[in-house]
Amino acid sequence: MRKSIVVLMMVGPMIVGQGARLEAPWLTVYDEAGRARWEVQLDSMERENRGWIGHGAHITLYHEGSPQAQMRAGVLRTDATGWEWTLDDGVEAAWGILEMRAEHAHWRDTLSMTSIEAEADQVSLTAAKAGWIPGGTVELRQVVMTVQGWQIEFPAGGYTMDDELLVAEDAVLRGHGLEVVAGVLRVSARGGEVTLADVQLRPND
């Protein structure tokens, strides 16, 4: 059973007809300790048959009351309870220095994203999927990264916000006339420093 507390603040008129439209609604969800879990601010929100649709979404996701991720989306759709929502019209997100753009995102205690582009200082990447639980690592899948003249590919990796570090295994690096296979790859999001372990080096014909 959920112990979270929901506070919904509505500013502006409510129009009643086939549905309801709320101007500038603001939804905050708290955990059992009274700390914010997530907050959604919208320019407007309308009732749909199966839930709600919001426009101009600004979202903050928290861990133990501290903000960790900021998100922006043109359209947000929720289920009837408001606990589960999707962003189908593109979304921008930021975990500190790491900034992402995704075609689609879904939230139900865990954030999942697809078709991702991300940048951080001198690092840029694309990924097929990403997943994140507040307080945890941003998990990336099917990644192609560019840093310091290298193109790097790996099947899976994780980005930690506290360390601003992306860590992956089984990475292939191509650039500067070389191909490098690394068992472990670490890339600093701030400055783009690359560290490798368990390395095999061969010419890139």
mmCIF file of C-alpha atoms in Angstrom:
data_model
loop_
_atom_site.group_PDB
_atom_site.id
_atom_site.type_symbol
_atom_site.label_atom_id
_atom_site.label_comp_id
_atom_site.label_asym_id
_atom_site.label_seq_id
_atom_site.Cartn_x
_atom_site.Cartn_y
_atom_site.Cartn_z
ATOM 1 C CA MET A 1 0.000 0.000 0.000
ATOM 2 C CA ARG A 2 1.336 3.409 -0.911
ATOM 3 C CA LYS A 3 2.162 5.663 2.000
ATOM 4 C CA SER A 4 2.919 8.707 -0.110
ATOM 5 C CA ILE A 5 1.029 11.939 0.392
ATOM 6 C CA VAL A 6 -0.172 13.867 -2.650
ATOM 7 C CA VAL A 7 -0.658 17.618 -2.688
ATOM 8 C CA LEU A 8 -2.365 19.115 -5.747
ATOM 9 C CA MET A 9 -2.501 22.885 -6.103
ATOM 10 C CA MET A 10 -4.619 24.359 -8.883
ATOM 11 C CA VAL A 11 -4.325 27.952 -9.973
ATOM 12 C CA GLY A 12 -6.865 29.501 -12.320
ATOM 13 C CA PRO A 13 -10.361 28.558 -13.509
ATOM 14 C CA MET A 14 -11.697 25.048 -14.001
ATOM 15 C CA ILE A 15 -13.830 24.628 -17.103
ATOM 16 C CA VAL A 16 -16.488 21.924 -16.887
ATOM 17 C CA GLY A 17 -17.980 20.380 -20.029
ATOM 18 C CA GLN A 18 -17.121 17.063 -21.603
ATOM 19 C CA GLY A 19 -14.076 17.160 -19.339
ATOM 20 C CA ALA A 20 -12.234 19.405 -16.945
ATOM 21 C CA ARG A 21 -9.359 21.736 -17.719
ATOM 22 C CA LEU A 22 -7.127 23.016 -14.951
ATOM 23 C CA GLU A 23 -4.926 26.043 -15.538
ATOM 24 C CA ALA A 24 -1.387 25.920 -14.082
ATOM 25 C CA PRO A 25 -1.800 22.830 -11.855
ATOM 26 C CA TRP A 26 1.026 21.820 -9.531
ATOM 27 C CA LEU A 27 1.318 18.267 -8.186
ATOM 28 C CA THR A 28 3.753 17.209 -5.459
ATOM 29 C CA VAL A 29 4.085 13.660 -4.094
ATOM 30 C CA TYR A 30 5.731 13.024 -0.701
ATOM 31 C CA ASP A 31 7.061 9.863 0.928
ATOM 32 C CA GLU A 32 6.047 8.589 4.372
ATOM 33 C CA ALA A 33 8.745 10.774 5.968
ATOM 34 C CA GLY A 34 7.216 13.917 4.423
ATOM 35 C CA ARG A 35 10.012 14.342 1.851
ATOM 36 C CA ALA A 36 9.255 15.219 -1.758
ATOM 37 C CA ARG A 37 9.440 12.252 -4.169
ATOM 38 C CA TRP A 38 8.431 14.022 -7.359
ATOM 39 C CA GLU A 39 6.809 17.238 -8.469
ATOM 40 C CA VAL A 40 5.049 18.167 -11.702
ATOM 41 C CA GLN A 41 4.150 21.704 -12.745
ATOM 42 C CA LEU A 42 1.991 22.171 -15.857
ATOM 43 C CA ASP A 43 0.761 25.086 -17.898
ATOM 44 C CA SER A 44 -2.617 23.315 -18.142
ATOM 45 C CA MET A 45 -4.208 19.903 -17.586
ATOM 46 C CA GLU A 46 -7.292 18.276 -19.121
ATOM 47 C CA ARG A 47 -9.310 15.200 -18.212
ATOM 48 C CA GLU A 48 -9.260 12.300 -20.707
ATOM 49 C CA ASN A 49 -11.243 9.060 -20.778
ATOM 50 C CA ARG A 50 -8.425 7.050 -19.180
ATOM 51 C CA GLY A 51 -6.632 9.736 -17.208
ATOM 52 C CA TRP A 52 -5.229 13.235 -17.646
ATOM 53 C CA ILE A 53 -3.206 15.086 -20.269
ATOM 54 C CA GLY A 54 -0.930 17.969 -19.279
ATOM 55 C CA HIS A 55 0.808 20.599 -21.397
ATOM 56 C CA GLY A 56 4.068 22.416 -20.710
ATOM 57 C CA ALA A 57 5.400 19.975 -18.083
ATOM 58 C CA HIS A 58 8.261 20.827 -15.726
ATOM 59 C CA ILE A 59 9.171 17.813 -13.598
ATOM 60 C CA THR A 60 11.535 17.375 -10.652
ATOM 61 C CA LEU A 61 12.439 13.904 -9.365
ATOM 62 C CA TYR A 62 13.827 13.619 -5.825
ATOM 63 C CA HIS A 63 15.708 11.115 -3.695
ATOM 64 C CA GLU A 64 15.239 11.414 0.077
ATOM 65 C CA GLY A 65 13.975 14.958 -0.423
ATOM 66 C CA SER A 66 16.927 16.153 -2.552
ATOM 67 C CA PRO A 67 16.321 17.018 -6.226
ATOM 68 C CA GLN A 68 18.220 14.744 -8.602
ATOM 69 C CA ALA A 69 16.696 15.128 -12.063
ATOM 70 C CA GLN A 70 14.957 17.942 -13.903
ATOM 71 C CA MET A 71 12.725 17.225 -16.905
ATOM 72 C CA ARG A 72 10.768 19.245 -19.448
ATOM 73 C CA ALA A 73 8.147 17.978 -21.890
ATOM 74 C CA GLY A 74 5.479 19.487 -24.112
ATOM 75 C CA VAL A 75 2.883 16.797 -23.339
ATOM 76 C CA LEU A 76 2.441 14.539 -20.292
ATOM 77 C CA ARG A 77 -0.227 11.839 -20.041
ATOM 78 C CA THR A 78 -1.185 10.087 -16.815
ATOM 79 C CA ASP A 79 -3.356 7.174 -15.803
ATOM 80 C CA ALA A 80 -6.526 7.821 -13.816
ATOM 81 C CA THR A 81 -4.616 7.854 -10.510
ATOM 82 C CA GLY A 82 -1.803 10.136 -11.667
ATOM 83 C CA TRP A 83 0.845 7.727 -10.330
ATOM 84 C CA GLU A 84 1.939 6.577 -13.782
ATOM 85 C CA TRP A 85 2.722 8.956 -16.615
ATOM 86 C CA THR A 86 4.218 8.987 -20.099
ATOM 87 C CA LEU A 87 5.969 11.620 -22.182
ATOM 88 C CA ASP A 88 5.408 10.696 -25.839
ATOM 89 C CA ASP A 89 6.149 14.011 -27.538
ATOM 90 C CA GLY A 90 9.842 14.292 -26.660
ATOM 91 C CA VAL A 91 11.464 15.095 -23.333
ATOM 92 C CA GLU A 92 14.561 16.892 -22.073
ATOM 93 C CA ALA A 93 16.196 15.774 -18.836
ATOM 94 C CA ALA A 94 19.245 16.741 -16.772
ATOM 95 C CA TRP A 95 21.131 14.841 -14.088
ATOM 96 C CA GLY A 96 23.547 17.553 -13.000
ATOM 97 C CA ILE A 97 26.058 18.029 -15.830
ATOM 98 C CA LEU A 98 24.526 15.241 -17.963
ATOM 99 C CA GLU A 99 21.780 16.547 -20.264
ATOM 100 C CA MET A 100 19.548 14.188 -22.258
ATOM 101 C CA ARG A 101 16.942 14.375 -24.965
ATOM 102 C CA ALA A 102 14.668 11.382 -25.584
ATOM 103 C CA GLU A 103 11.787 10.590 -27.910
ATOM 104 C CA HIS A 104 9.783 8.827 -25.196
ATOM 105 C CA ALA A 105 9.792 8.504 -21.400
ATOM 106 C CA HIS A 106 7.676 6.600 -18.887
ATOM 107 C CA TRP A 107 7.474 6.930 -15.103
ATOM 108 C CA ARG A 108 6.129 4.573 -12.453
ATOM 109 C CA ASP A 109 8.601 4.753 -9.548
ATOM 110 C CA THR A 110 11.261 4.026 -12.221
ATOM 111 C CA LEU A 111 12.059 6.313 -15.153
ATOM 112 C CA SER A 112 12.603 4.681 -18.550
ATOM 113 C CA MET A 113 13.574 6.510 -21.750
ATOM 114 C CA THR A 114 14.114 5.510 -25.389
ATOM 115 C CA SER A 115 15.991 6.959 -28.401
ATOM 116 C CA ILE A 116 18.366 9.136 -26.402
ATOM 117 C CA GLU A 117 20.926 11.807 -27.171
ATOM 118 C CA ALA A 118 23.060 13.076 -24.288
ATOM 119 C CA GLU A 119 25.851 15.571 -23.691
ATOM 120 C CA ALA A 120 28.140 16.419 -20.796
ATOM 121 C CA ASP A 121 31.049 18.855 -21.144
ATOM 122 C CA GLN A 122 33.252 17.278 -23.878
ATOM 123 C CA VAL A 123 31.249 14.022 -24.050
ATOM 124 C CA SER A 124 28.328 13.233 -26.360
ATOM 125 C CA LEU A 125 26.463 9.963 -26.865
ATOM 126 C CA THR A 126 23.422 8.225 -28.232
ATOM 127 C CA ALA A 127 21.663 5.302 -26.551
ATOM 128 C CA ALA A 128 18.725 3.091 -27.434
ATOM 129 C CA LYS A 129 17.399 2.979 -23.866
ATOM 130 C CA ALA A 130 17.983 4.374 -20.392
ATOM 131 C CA GLY A 131 16.564 3.471 -16.998
ATOM 132 C CA TRP A 132 16.865 5.167 -13.616
ATOM 133 C CA ILE A 133 15.597 4.785 -10.074
ATOM 134 C CA PRO A 134 16.077 7.901 -7.899
ATOM 135 C CA GLY A 135 19.179 7.432 -5.779
ATOM 136 C CA GLY A 136 20.646 4.975 -8.280
ATOM 137 C CA THR A 137 22.705 4.889 -11.459
ATOM 138 C CA VAL A 138 21.430 5.977 -14.878
ATOM 139 C CA GLU A 139 21.615 2.697 -16.809
ATOM 140 C CA LEU A 140 22.263 3.056 -20.552
ATOM 141 C CA ARG A 141 21.878 0.436 -23.305
ATOM 142 C CA GLN A 142 23.357 0.199 -26.829
ATOM 143 C CA VAL A 143 25.567 3.244 -26.528
ATOM 144 C CA VAL A 144 27.694 5.075 -29.097
ATOM 145 C CA MET A 145 29.862 7.799 -27.528
ATOM 146 C CA THR A 146 32.193 10.466 -28.897
ATOM 147 C CA VAL A 147 34.998 11.859 -26.721
ATOM 148 C CA GLN A 148 38.464 13.267 -27.463
ATOM 149 C CA GLY A 149 38.432 12.084 -31.078
ATOM 150 C CA TRP A 150 37.357 8.548 -30.174
ATOM 151 C CA GLN A 151 34.142 6.815 -31.149
ATOM 152 C CA ILE A 152 33.241 4.359 -28.407
ATOM 153 C CA GLU A 153 30.610 1.639 -28.519
ATOM 154 C CA PHE A 154 29.409 -0.598 -25.689
ATOM 155 C CA PRO A 155 26.275 -2.654 -25.019
ATOM 156 C CA ALA A 156 25.566 -1.332 -21.517
ATOM 157 C CA GLY A 157 26.920 1.212 -19.042
ATOM 158 C CA GLY A 158 25.998 3.242 -15.995
ATOM 159 C CA TYR A 159 26.311 6.932 -15.152
ATOM 160 C CA THR A 160 26.669 7.944 -11.494
ATOM 161 C CA MET A 161 25.754 11.521 -10.634
ATOM 162 C CA ASP A 162 27.852 11.861 -7.482
ATOM 163 C CA ASP A 163 31.048 10.907 -9.323
ATOM 164 C CA GLU A 164 29.972 12.352 -12.705
ATOM 165 C CA LEU A 165 31.381 9.130 -14.136
ATOM 166 C CA LEU A 166 30.205 6.735 -16.840
ATOM 167 C CA VAL A 167 31.381 3.129 -16.426
ATOM 168 C CA ALA A 168 30.980 0.351 -19.012
ATOM 169 C CA GLU A 169 32.336 -3.076 -19.901
ATOM 170 C CA ASP A 170 33.291 -4.626 -23.254
ATOM 171 C CA ALA A 171 33.859 -1.270 -24.951
ATOM 172 C CA VAL A 172 35.316 -0.818 -28.439
ATOM 173 C CA LEU A 173 37.143 2.457 -29.147
ATOM 174 C CA ARG A 174 38.026 3.628 -32.671
ATOM 175 C CA GLY A 175 40.049 6.702 -33.514
ATOM 176 C CA HIS A 176 43.538 8.124 -34.072
ATOM 177 C CA GLY A 177 44.231 5.226 -36.449
ATOM 178 C CA LEU A 178 43.648 2.601 -33.774
ATOM 179 C CA GLU A 179 41.011 0.209 -32.504
ATOM 180 C CA VAL A 180 41.002 -0.548 -28.801
ATOM 181 C CA VAL A 181 38.992 -3.227 -27.015
ATOM 182 C CA ALA A 182 38.622 -2.556 -23.274
ATOM 183 C CA GLY A 183 37.175 -4.846 -20.647
ATOM 184 C CA VAL A 184 36.398 -1.812 -18.483
ATOM 185 C CA LEU A 185 35.850 1.794 -19.575
ATOM 186 C CA ARG A 186 35.529 4.870 -17.349
ATOM 187 C CA VAL A 187 34.728 8.294 -18.783
ATOM 188 C CA SER A 188 34.551 11.448 -16.699
ATOM 189 C CA ALA A 189 31.549 13.528 -17.735
ATOM 190 C CA ARG A 190 33.445 16.661 -16.682
ATOM 191 C CA GLY A 191 36.470 17.044 -18.940
ATOM 192 C CA GLY A 192 36.113 13.767 -20.831
ATOM 193 C CA GLU A 193 39.017 11.922 -19.212
ATOM 194 C CA VAL A 194 39.046 8.274 -20.390
ATOM 195 C CA THR A 195 40.450 5.397 -18.304
ATOM 196 C CA LEU A 196 40.729 1.843 -19.634
ATOM 197 C CA ALA A 197 41.454 -1.558 -18.111
ATOM 198 C CA ASP A 198 41.994 -5.020 -19.630
ATOM 199 C CA VAL A 199 43.033 -3.492 -22.967
ATOM 200 C CA GLN A 200 43.722 -5.003 -26.382
ATOM 201 C CA LEU A 201 45.187 -2.658 -29.001
ATOM 202 C CA ARG A 202 45.223 -3.163 -32.773
ATOM 203 C CA PRO A 203 45.519 -1.003 -35.908
ATOM 204 C CA ASN A 204 42.261 0.276 -37.340
ATOM 205 C CA ASP A 205 42.537 -0.419 -41.088
#
